[in-house]
Amino acid sequence: MNSIYIFFAIALYILTYLFYISVSHGLGHKAEHLQLRRFIPCVIIAVLPAALTGLPLTNGLFLIPFLVGLSWIITYPLLYSLTYKKISSDFGFHLDMAFGLYIIGYCTALKLLIIYSDIIPNFLLIVVSALEVILLLIPLLELNYYYLYHNCINENGMILILETDRLEAKEYFASLPKALLTAFIIFVLLIFVWLAKADVKLFSLTLQFSTPTIIILSIISIFLTVYLWKPKKNLFKRTGIIELYLNVKDYFATYALYKKNQAERLKDLQVTPTQPSFTKPSTIIMVIGESASRDYMSAFVDMPENSTPWLKAQKASPNFLLFPGAYACAGSTVPALERALTEFNQYDGNEFYTACSVVDIARAAGYKPYWFSNQGYLGDVDTPVTLVAKTCDKAAWTGENLNKLFFDSTLLDYFTEVDPTENNFIVFHLKGSHFNYINRYPQDRAHFSKPHKYDLVPNYLDSLAYTDYILEQIHTYAKEHFNLQAMLYFSDHGEIPTSRRNPDSKDFPNLRIPMFTYFSDEYKKLFPATFETLKAHQSRYFTNDLIYELVCGILQIKSNHYKEENGFASPQFKFTTEMLKTYSGMRYIKDDILSQTPR
């Protein structure tokens, strides 16, 4: 093998890895080291077809796939980094780079096989060229979007594109300068002609086709055909721009279903009372945590580190109730929150799309609902949450505003968008302790870890301490400005920080979540039975798919969409340790070793 291919492969590997590090942000050491290994087979496959056949690297057969692959390696990761590096906590697009490297080897291997074979029709070279044109067009359109709007295409941009009908698209293109439109069309056609002509010239090459070479080229072609394009979870679908497109497309599908059922479920929704009973406009707040485990919180367990000093101090307050028996109903966000936020739960056989939500019920009870989130706007892990959030009178995500920072403290700014003269139901969705933990708090607030040092457990403790600080700020501000009557906090699920978010874990520590409530003196005076019931239930177990019913109880409602026997704030609460389930009903809470003490 000519040394030029080895030198080129080494240079391609080094440059790809350095580019990955430069356009990524907030990566842990594991992620950095993992890609150090992952890019090796990608680069080998990219260069191997040319090296085995002696194909010059300056020849169009290799150069054209190289340019196509390079466009995928660079475009989306670079544009995303330029747009979000100053405000986003962590991101990395190693799959875009892997896809780009694989495309180089894939297109090269396919063309070499077509040239060699007397069986494969030669017109398939044009098919491969068409594939290269399409793949090249996508990054070009991304660059065009960035040129027009000065930021990487995001959910809002993709939604706008997908919502545009044919007539609107025609009007849009008609509005563009004719010279620009003509130049773009000519540019695309020239690319295609260039590719096609380069393919025709391939037949004049003298290449080395040995039997082992043909076998290796066939293996590369078959493997990458499956890996890049298989129906489910192929690499193409996992690249940044395509994943964005698919997430928005899925959102439209689920949104349509959710909206279709919303009219039906709200049509027969009956709620009393329809107005709060407080003496003046009041506010109820629900805070959703992320990946918080009570096993690492000093307010819930005895531990040397005081990771939650504010909440620990509130244990002595007559207005706060902490619930050390709270569990998540699932180990990840979607299955947990689509149940927590609606009537959908593990026990009653209902479905998310047909269930009323906490937003529906709060509005019917006379509150104006708000949703402020530091989580993602759309995505496989966000869609059901987003659907509920978007039914609020006002819903905002920090990621929508390029001027906002990514720490949870940013959510406090949204208080200015709430009218204190109205009755309000406010939901704050925290980023909390989502992995990578070191990116969840300002480094000047590192107490248990050294600033900027990647150390899983100390970083996790610092993220919990920062959440504790945010909860204190929310509580204090709401008391002073919004006549806060009640506040509920719970986490979507827990975390084992040393497991690095193992998606296959079914361990109970992933489920032991914190939960607490706060009630004002006025609330306790008006509704003493609710407070005393919850106080008595502090020693009982609970799964967060029953949060909807808990909110109903806190709001003091009666409704045909509220089962009081599911309500943790009701004396009729029916669930015992033996009945409560988790992991979508597959495991029982009683199987957790910590639940052996009767509650």
XYZ file of C-alpha atoms in Angstrom:
599
model
C 0.000 0.000 0.000
C 1.379 3.403 -1.017
C 2.418 5.485 1.993
C 0.466 8.458 0.611
C -2.792 6.770 1.627
C -1.497 6.121 5.135
C -0.366 9.719 5.544
C -3.684 10.976 4.174
C -5.670 8.723 6.547
C -3.627 9.897 9.547
C -4.083 13.544 8.554
C -7.823 13.040 7.973
C -8.170 11.353 11.367
C -6.282 14.061 13.252
C -8.058 16.935 11.532
C -11.497 15.353 11.993
C -10.887 14.759 15.694
C -9.480 18.249 16.291
C -12.436 19.748 14.439
C -14.825 17.667 16.559
C -13.223 18.972 19.753
C -13.227 22.577 18.497
C -16.918 22.663 17.497
C -18.192 20.648 20.479
C -18.919 22.069 23.889
C -19.109 20.732 27.422
C -17.912 17.228 26.581
C -16.824 14.942 29.363
C -13.508 13.130 29.206
C -15.273 9.899 28.346
C -16.933 11.425 25.273
C -13.657 12.939 24.116
C -11.761 9.684 24.514
C -14.572 7.624 22.990
C -14.471 9.538 19.709
C -10.698 9.167 19.697
C -11.382 5.464 19.109
C -14.623 5.721 17.121
C -13.156 7.802 14.307
C -10.470 5.195 13.559
C -12.710 2.695 11.682
C -14.516 5.603 9.996
C -11.272 6.957 8.537
C -10.054 3.492 7.539
C -13.253 2.820 5.579
C -13.063 6.290 3.995
C -9.586 5.724 2.536
C -9.420 1.934 2.124
C -11.269 1.604 -1.237
C -8.880 4.073 -2.899
C -5.823 2.547 -1.253
C -6.684 -1.034 -2.296
C -7.221 -0.138 -5.954
C -4.474 2.464 -6.314
C -7.027 5.182 -7.097
C -5.353 8.640 -7.073
C -6.740 10.809 -4.303
C -7.004 13.706 -6.748
C -9.222 11.710 -9.100
C -12.896 12.631 -9.246
C -13.948 9.144 -8.168
C -12.425 9.839 -4.738
C -12.394 13.640 -4.704
C -16.128 14.035 -5.280
C -17.211 11.685 -2.440
C -14.559 13.357 -0.291
C -16.093 16.802 -0.879
C -19.581 15.448 -0.173
C -18.419 13.759 3.032
C -16.456 16.830 4.076
C -19.588 18.977 3.724
C -21.375 16.727 6.241
C -18.410 16.649 8.590
C -18.204 20.437 8.707
C -21.516 22.168 7.996
C -24.076 21.363 10.710
C -21.557 20.979 13.584
C -19.848 24.260 12.651
C -23.049 26.274 12.163
C -24.539 24.899 15.376
C -21.371 25.764 17.275
C -21.251 29.296 15.857
C -24.875 29.817 16.897
C -25.057 28.134 20.288
C -21.590 27.806 21.788
C -21.987 30.860 23.997
C -25.370 29.863 25.400
C -25.720 26.073 25.234
C -24.330 23.852 27.932
C -23.084 20.867 25.966
C -23.308 19.435 22.487
C -21.291 17.339 20.092
C -22.057 15.945 16.659
C -19.715 12.990 16.249
C -22.341 11.147 14.209
C -22.283 13.849 11.523
C -18.556 13.339 11.230
C -18.848 9.565 11.207
C -21.509 9.830 8.493
C -19.323 12.131 6.411
C -16.336 9.784 6.657
C -18.424 6.738 5.830
C -19.968 8.477 2.786
C -16.480 8.953 1.342
C -15.739 5.237 1.493
C -19.289 4.240 0.568
C -19.594 6.205 -2.676
C -16.024 5.360 -3.675
C -16.547 1.636 -3.083
C -19.860 1.594 -4.956
C -18.375 3.265 -8.026
C -15.353 0.988 -8.027
C -17.596 -2.075 -7.905
C -19.746 -0.747 -10.768
C -16.645 -0.127 -12.883
C -15.252 -3.574 -12.179
C -18.458 -5.542 -12.663
C -19.861 -6.644 -16.010
C -23.167 -7.447 -14.295
C -24.040 -4.172 -12.570
C -25.467 -1.705 -15.138
C -23.183 1.267 -15.674
C -26.073 3.721 -15.506
C -25.976 3.103 -11.744
C -22.979 5.424 -11.728
C -25.464 8.183 -12.502
C -27.623 6.971 -9.604
C -24.650 7.229 -7.255
C -23.903 10.685 -8.677
C -27.507 11.707 -8.010
C -27.114 10.516 -4.421
C -23.978 12.652 -4.098
C -25.819 15.698 -5.459
C -28.677 15.240 -2.989
C -26.279 14.779 -0.090
C -24.348 17.864 -1.145
C -27.509 19.950 -1.504
C -28.467 19.503 2.151
C -25.343 21.235 3.554
C -25.634 23.898 0.849
C -29.185 24.675 1.958
C -28.004 24.836 5.577
C -25.334 27.349 4.578
C -27.933 29.351 2.687
C -30.173 29.422 5.772
C -27.264 30.614 7.918
C -26.436 33.306 5.352
C -30.031 34.574 5.375
C -30.797 34.389 9.110
C -27.336 34.405 10.748
C -27.966 31.313 12.824
C -28.080 27.553 12.384
C -31.463 26.204 11.423
C -33.414 25.242 14.565
C -36.825 23.872 15.497
C -38.607 27.118 14.671
C -36.959 27.338 11.259
C -37.716 23.716 10.442
C -41.317 24.106 11.601
C -41.706 27.133 9.356
C -40.308 25.176 6.393
C -42.524 22.142 6.968
C -45.606 24.287 7.551
C -45.130 26.070 4.239
C -47.530 24.759 1.597
C -46.720 24.573 -2.120
C -48.335 27.915 -2.929
C -46.412 29.666 -0.142
C -43.198 27.994 -1.290
C -43.825 29.159 -4.846
C -44.460 32.702 -3.604
C -41.293 32.592 -1.501
C -39.082 31.508 -4.393
C -40.768 34.048 -6.648
C -39.818 36.751 -4.155
C -36.117 35.879 -4.367
C -33.925 37.819 -6.781
C -34.147 36.056 -10.149
C -30.399 36.275 -10.605
C -29.795 34.499 -7.299
C -32.380 31.798 -8.060
C -31.014 31.232 -11.558
C -27.440 31.072 -10.276
C -28.415 28.478 -7.690
C -30.173 26.267 -10.264
C -27.230 26.533 -12.663
C -24.849 25.739 -9.812
C -26.758 22.554 -8.959
C -26.881 21.484 -12.598
C -23.164 22.121 -13.042
C -22.425 19.981 -9.996
C -24.451 17.140 -11.437
C -22.811 17.459 -14.890
C -19.381 17.584 -13.259
C -20.114 14.438 -11.292
C -21.515 12.605 -14.306
C -18.587 13.542 -16.554
C -16.124 12.526 -13.855
C -17.841 9.150 -13.638
C -17.543 8.579 -17.409
C -13.813 9.262 -17.260
C -13.400 6.535 -14.664
C -13.408 3.863 -17.353
C -10.052 5.102 -18.660
C -8.365 4.466 -15.307
C -6.033 1.562 -14.699
C -7.010 0.205 -11.312
C -5.924 -2.788 -9.245
C -8.807 -5.203 -8.775
C -7.697 -8.343 -6.972
C -10.107 -10.905 -5.551
C -9.466 -9.800 -1.924
C -10.007 -6.190 -3.007
C -13.385 -6.991 -4.575
C -14.414 -8.916 -1.446
C -13.439 -5.999 0.801
C -15.216 -3.461 -1.431
C -18.326 -5.634 -1.408
C -18.238 -5.959 2.370
C -17.856 -2.176 2.778
C -20.729 -1.522 0.361
C -23.092 -4.021 1.963
C -22.231 -3.009 5.533
C -22.630 0.705 4.872
C -25.823 0.239 2.850
C -27.332 -1.355 5.949
C -25.693 0.896 8.536
C -26.344 4.179 6.742
C -29.828 3.510 5.369
C -31.542 0.716 7.333
C -35.183 1.572 8.145
C -34.760 2.086 11.878
C -32.025 4.069 13.630
C -29.753 4.329 10.637
C -26.779 6.666 10.833
C -28.265 9.120 8.331
C -31.299 9.688 10.585
C -29.024 10.336 13.573
C -27.110 13.216 12.013
C -27.930 16.664 13.370
C -29.948 18.142 10.522
C -31.888 14.953 9.726
C -32.656 14.296 13.394
C -33.976 17.857 13.627
C -36.169 17.303 10.575
C -37.532 13.987 11.874
C -38.194 15.410 15.352
C -40.242 18.266 13.897
C -42.061 15.890 11.561
C -42.889 13.571 14.491
C -44.022 16.582 16.493
C -46.507 17.514 13.792
C -47.902 13.973 13.781
C -48.261 13.756 17.564
C -49.503 17.343 17.799
C -52.281 16.597 15.339
C -53.331 13.538 17.351
C -53.133 15.424 20.642
C -55.156 18.361 19.290
C -57.730 16.024 17.756
C -58.362 14.385 21.112
C -58.108 17.630 23.075
C -61.420 18.932 21.793
C -63.120 15.692 22.816
C -61.661 15.484 26.304
C -62.260 19.156 27.085
C -65.822 19.036 25.776
C -66.997 16.964 28.725
C -64.520 18.280 31.320
C -66.387 19.388 34.437
C -64.528 21.211 37.211
C -65.676 22.868 40.431
C -64.909 25.374 41.735
C -64.076 27.408 38.649
C -62.312 30.146 40.632
C -59.767 29.984 43.505
C -60.994 30.738 47.016
C -58.103 32.951 48.141
C -58.735 36.515 49.286
C -56.671 38.036 46.468
C -55.027 36.867 43.218
C -52.726 33.974 43.980
C -50.193 31.685 42.364
C -49.576 27.942 42.431
C -46.140 26.786 41.209
C -45.027 23.356 40.042
C -41.315 22.775 39.479
C -40.189 19.721 37.506
C -36.667 18.613 38.296
C -34.381 16.598 36.068
C -32.372 13.495 36.997
C -32.409 14.401 40.704
C -31.937 11.538 43.130
C -32.899 11.930 46.777
C -30.127 9.427 47.601
C -27.665 12.305 47.111
C -29.705 15.030 48.787
C -28.947 15.967 52.381
C -32.576 16.993 52.929
C -33.584 13.331 52.518
C -30.603 11.239 53.685
C -27.844 11.553 56.253
C -24.643 12.310 54.373
C -21.431 14.231 55.052
C -22.047 16.742 52.245
C -24.860 19.256 52.709
C -25.937 19.158 49.079
C -29.368 20.756 49.672
C -28.911 23.279 52.490
C -32.040 25.347 51.781
C -34.431 22.411 51.554
C -32.837 20.740 54.561
C -33.490 23.897 56.566
C -37.138 23.922 55.428
C -37.765 20.537 57.038
C -38.278 22.410 60.276
C -40.796 24.803 58.703
C -44.484 24.128 59.410
C -45.268 25.104 55.818
C -43.081 22.486 54.092
C -43.684 18.769 53.672
C -40.977 16.425 52.318
C -41.814 12.999 50.898
C -38.971 10.482 51.210
C -41.087 7.704 49.680
C -41.489 9.263 46.222
C -40.503 7.202 43.183
C -40.424 7.837 39.458
C -42.746 5.709 37.366
C -40.032 5.319 34.707
C -36.289 5.766 34.383
C -36.357 8.338 31.581
C -38.088 11.622 30.861
C -40.801 10.826 28.314
C -42.494 7.819 29.958
C -42.263 9.562 33.333
C -43.583 13.009 32.411
C -46.241 11.996 29.908
C -47.810 10.222 32.877
C -46.984 12.780 35.573
C -48.520 15.619 33.600
C -51.761 13.856 32.648
C -54.381 11.338 33.733
C -52.339 8.699 31.897
C -50.762 6.379 34.474
C -49.638 2.807 35.049
C -52.830 1.749 36.773
C -55.947 2.815 34.890
C -55.328 1.679 31.313
C -55.748 5.133 29.754
C -53.571 6.777 27.097
C -51.578 10.022 26.936
C -53.380 11.427 23.898
C -56.833 10.985 25.436
C -55.968 12.264 28.929
C -56.538 15.671 30.474
C -53.404 17.445 31.681
C -52.466 19.546 34.706
C -52.687 22.542 32.370
C -56.257 21.667 31.337
C -57.346 21.197 34.914
C -55.649 24.350 36.226
C -57.215 26.507 33.531
C -60.660 25.037 34.243
C -60.125 25.845 37.935
C -59.619 29.529 37.144
C -55.830 29.785 36.862
C -53.862 31.227 33.963
C -51.268 28.570 33.044
C -47.632 29.362 32.179
C -44.795 27.053 31.189
C -41.131 28.068 31.301
C -38.539 25.478 30.371
C -34.771 25.152 30.264
C -35.148 21.816 28.505
C -35.177 21.145 24.780
C -38.080 22.442 22.735
C -38.535 19.393 20.520
C -37.097 15.941 20.230
C -37.820 12.320 20.923
C -37.502 13.003 24.654
C -39.523 16.200 24.620
C -42.522 15.858 22.331
C -45.239 14.820 24.862
C -43.953 17.412 27.332
C -43.960 20.076 24.629
C -47.505 19.168 23.628
C -48.740 19.772 27.161
C -46.652 22.926 27.546
C -47.943 24.453 24.326
C -51.515 24.365 25.650
C -50.551 27.007 28.241
C -51.499 30.636 27.726
C -47.770 31.353 27.624
C -44.998 28.821 27.008
C -41.337 29.698 26.524
C -38.080 27.807 26.219
C -34.690 29.331 26.972
C -33.333 27.705 23.805
C -35.622 29.883 21.692
C -33.774 33.001 22.779
C -30.181 33.192 21.584
C -29.462 35.885 24.167
C -30.315 33.720 27.169
C -27.803 31.624 29.073
C -28.399 27.973 29.709
C -28.289 27.761 33.518
C -31.596 27.260 35.341
C -31.258 30.719 36.895
C -32.373 32.063 33.502
C -35.865 30.776 34.261
C -36.228 33.384 36.997
C -36.299 36.080 34.310
C -39.624 34.743 33.074
C -41.377 35.912 36.235
C -41.563 39.309 34.541
C -43.947 37.818 31.947
C -46.490 36.788 34.594
C -49.215 39.173 35.784
C -49.307 39.206 39.617
C -52.840 40.597 39.564
C -54.194 37.318 38.141
C -54.494 33.789 39.469
C -51.553 31.899 37.972
C -50.447 28.307 37.613
C -46.730 28.365 36.712
C -44.661 25.366 35.668
C -40.868 25.595 35.667
C -39.059 22.729 33.929
C -35.444 22.639 35.078
C -32.355 21.280 33.383
C -31.422 20.235 36.895
C -28.879 17.417 37.022
C -29.062 16.253 33.444
C -25.804 14.655 32.357
C -23.156 16.136 31.879
C -23.431 17.426 35.456
C -20.481 19.836 35.352
C -22.375 21.925 32.787
C -25.446 22.460 34.978
C -24.052 25.121 37.321
C -21.718 28.133 37.101
C -18.228 27.059 38.059
C -18.031 29.728 40.742
C -20.735 27.695 42.524
C -18.644 24.520 42.645
C -18.588 23.467 46.309
C -17.996 19.720 46.250
C -15.857 19.581 43.113
C -12.989 21.709 41.918
C -13.991 24.316 39.322
C -13.764 22.992 35.752
C -12.716 19.529 36.962
C -14.668 16.595 35.520
C -15.512 14.387 38.509
C -18.870 12.628 38.290
C -20.143 12.382 41.872
C -18.849 15.779 43.096
C -20.182 17.382 39.892
C -23.554 15.726 40.522
C -23.653 17.019 44.108
C -22.897 20.520 42.863
C -25.721 20.280 40.316
C -28.128 19.295 43.111
C -26.877 22.153 45.273
C -27.497 24.565 42.398
C -31.026 23.220 41.955
C -31.536 23.760 45.685
C -30.478 27.379 45.186
C -32.854 27.807 42.222
C -35.764 26.389 44.211
C -35.016 28.846 46.992
C -34.997 31.740 44.517
C -38.279 30.651 42.919
C -39.942 30.247 46.309
C -38.682 33.551 47.716
C -39.564 35.625 44.653
C -43.017 34.085 44.292
C -43.803 34.685 47.963
C -42.768 38.321 47.710
C -44.406 39.169 44.374
C -47.116 36.634 43.499
C -48.944 35.719 46.705
C -47.616 32.163 46.493
C -50.153 29.743 47.986
C -48.634 26.378 47.101
C -45.496 25.005 45.494
C -44.815 21.444 44.381
C -41.415 20.089 43.360
C -40.616 16.640 42.032
C -38.090 15.139 39.629
C -38.919 13.254 36.442
C -36.593 10.406 37.468
C -33.484 9.822 39.524
C -29.907 9.099 38.583
C -26.911 6.950 39.383
C -24.154 9.458 38.586
C -21.463 6.838 38.088
C -23.578 4.993 35.492
C -23.354 7.893 32.991
C -27.052 7.609 32.095
C -27.110 3.952 31.201
C -30.359 3.662 29.170
C -30.761 -0.039 29.951
C -30.506 0.277 33.714
C -33.526 -0.948 35.659
C -32.051 -0.175 39.073
C -34.202 1.379 41.776
C -31.701 4.171 42.524
C -32.733 5.582 39.134
C -36.224 5.993 40.570
C -35.765 7.436 44.068
C -36.772 11.015 43.466
C -37.173 14.064 45.707
C -40.599 15.599 46.243
C -41.795 18.355 48.520
C -44.721 20.724 48.893
C -45.021 24.198 50.355
C -48.311 25.727 51.558
C -48.885 29.278 52.760
C -50.534 30.053 56.076
C -53.645 31.195 54.206
C -53.801 27.932 52.279
C -53.437 25.893 55.485
C -56.202 27.907 57.131
C -58.574 27.557 54.171
C -57.849 23.872 53.494
C -56.561 22.255 56.688
C -57.776 18.790 55.672
C -55.582 18.769 52.552
C -52.504 19.848 54.455
C -53.082 17.378 57.292
C -53.708 14.539 54.826
C -50.444 15.211 53.014
C -48.666 15.528 56.326
C -49.985 12.107 57.311
C -48.899 10.730 53.911
C -45.276 11.811 54.367
C -44.486 8.274 55.482
C -46.225 6.618 52.512
C -44.941 5.638 49.097
C -45.912 7.417 45.909
C -45.131 7.210 42.177
C -44.961 10.363 40.113
C -47.444 9.184 37.489
C -49.992 10.267 40.116
C -48.785 13.888 40.108
C -51.831 14.911 38.055
C -54.139 13.770 40.847
C -51.913 15.423 43.458
C -52.222 18.729 41.598
C -55.998 18.260 41.452
C -56.021 17.829 45.202
C -53.857 20.889 45.785
C -56.184 22.919 43.553
C -59.162 21.683 45.616
C -61.158 20.621 42.588
C -63.867 18.102 41.990
C -64.012 16.791 38.452
C -65.154 13.952 36.234
C -61.489 13.758 35.205
C -60.155 13.324 38.734
C -60.212 10.036 40.628
C -59.952 10.933 44.274
C -58.742 7.459 45.205
C -55.647 8.227 43.090
C -55.103 11.538 44.865
C -52.183 11.630 47.280
C -53.760 14.678 48.949
C -57.002 12.809 49.540
C -57.888 10.619 52.547
C -59.245 8.171 49.949
C -55.782 7.511 48.480
C -55.847 3.780 47.830
C -52.301 2.813 46.917
C -50.190 0.723 49.250
C -46.559 -0.309 48.858
C -47.684 -3.624 47.380
C -49.742 -1.892 44.688
C -47.311 0.756 43.470
C -45.379 0.003 40.286
C -42.598 1.480 38.209
C -40.865 1.047 34.858
C -44.234 1.282 33.139
C -45.731 -1.341 35.399
C -42.986 -3.945 35.034
C -41.582 -3.745 38.586
C -43.039 -3.168 42.042
C -41.796 -0.573 44.497
C -41.951 -3.213 47.215
C -38.988 -4.926 45.535
C -36.730 -2.025 46.387
C -34.725 -2.976 49.447
C -35.371 0.464 50.959
C -39.117 -0.133 50.881
C -39.098 -3.091 53.240
C -39.942 -0.867 56.215
C -43.775 -0.668 56.320
C -45.141 2.653 55.176
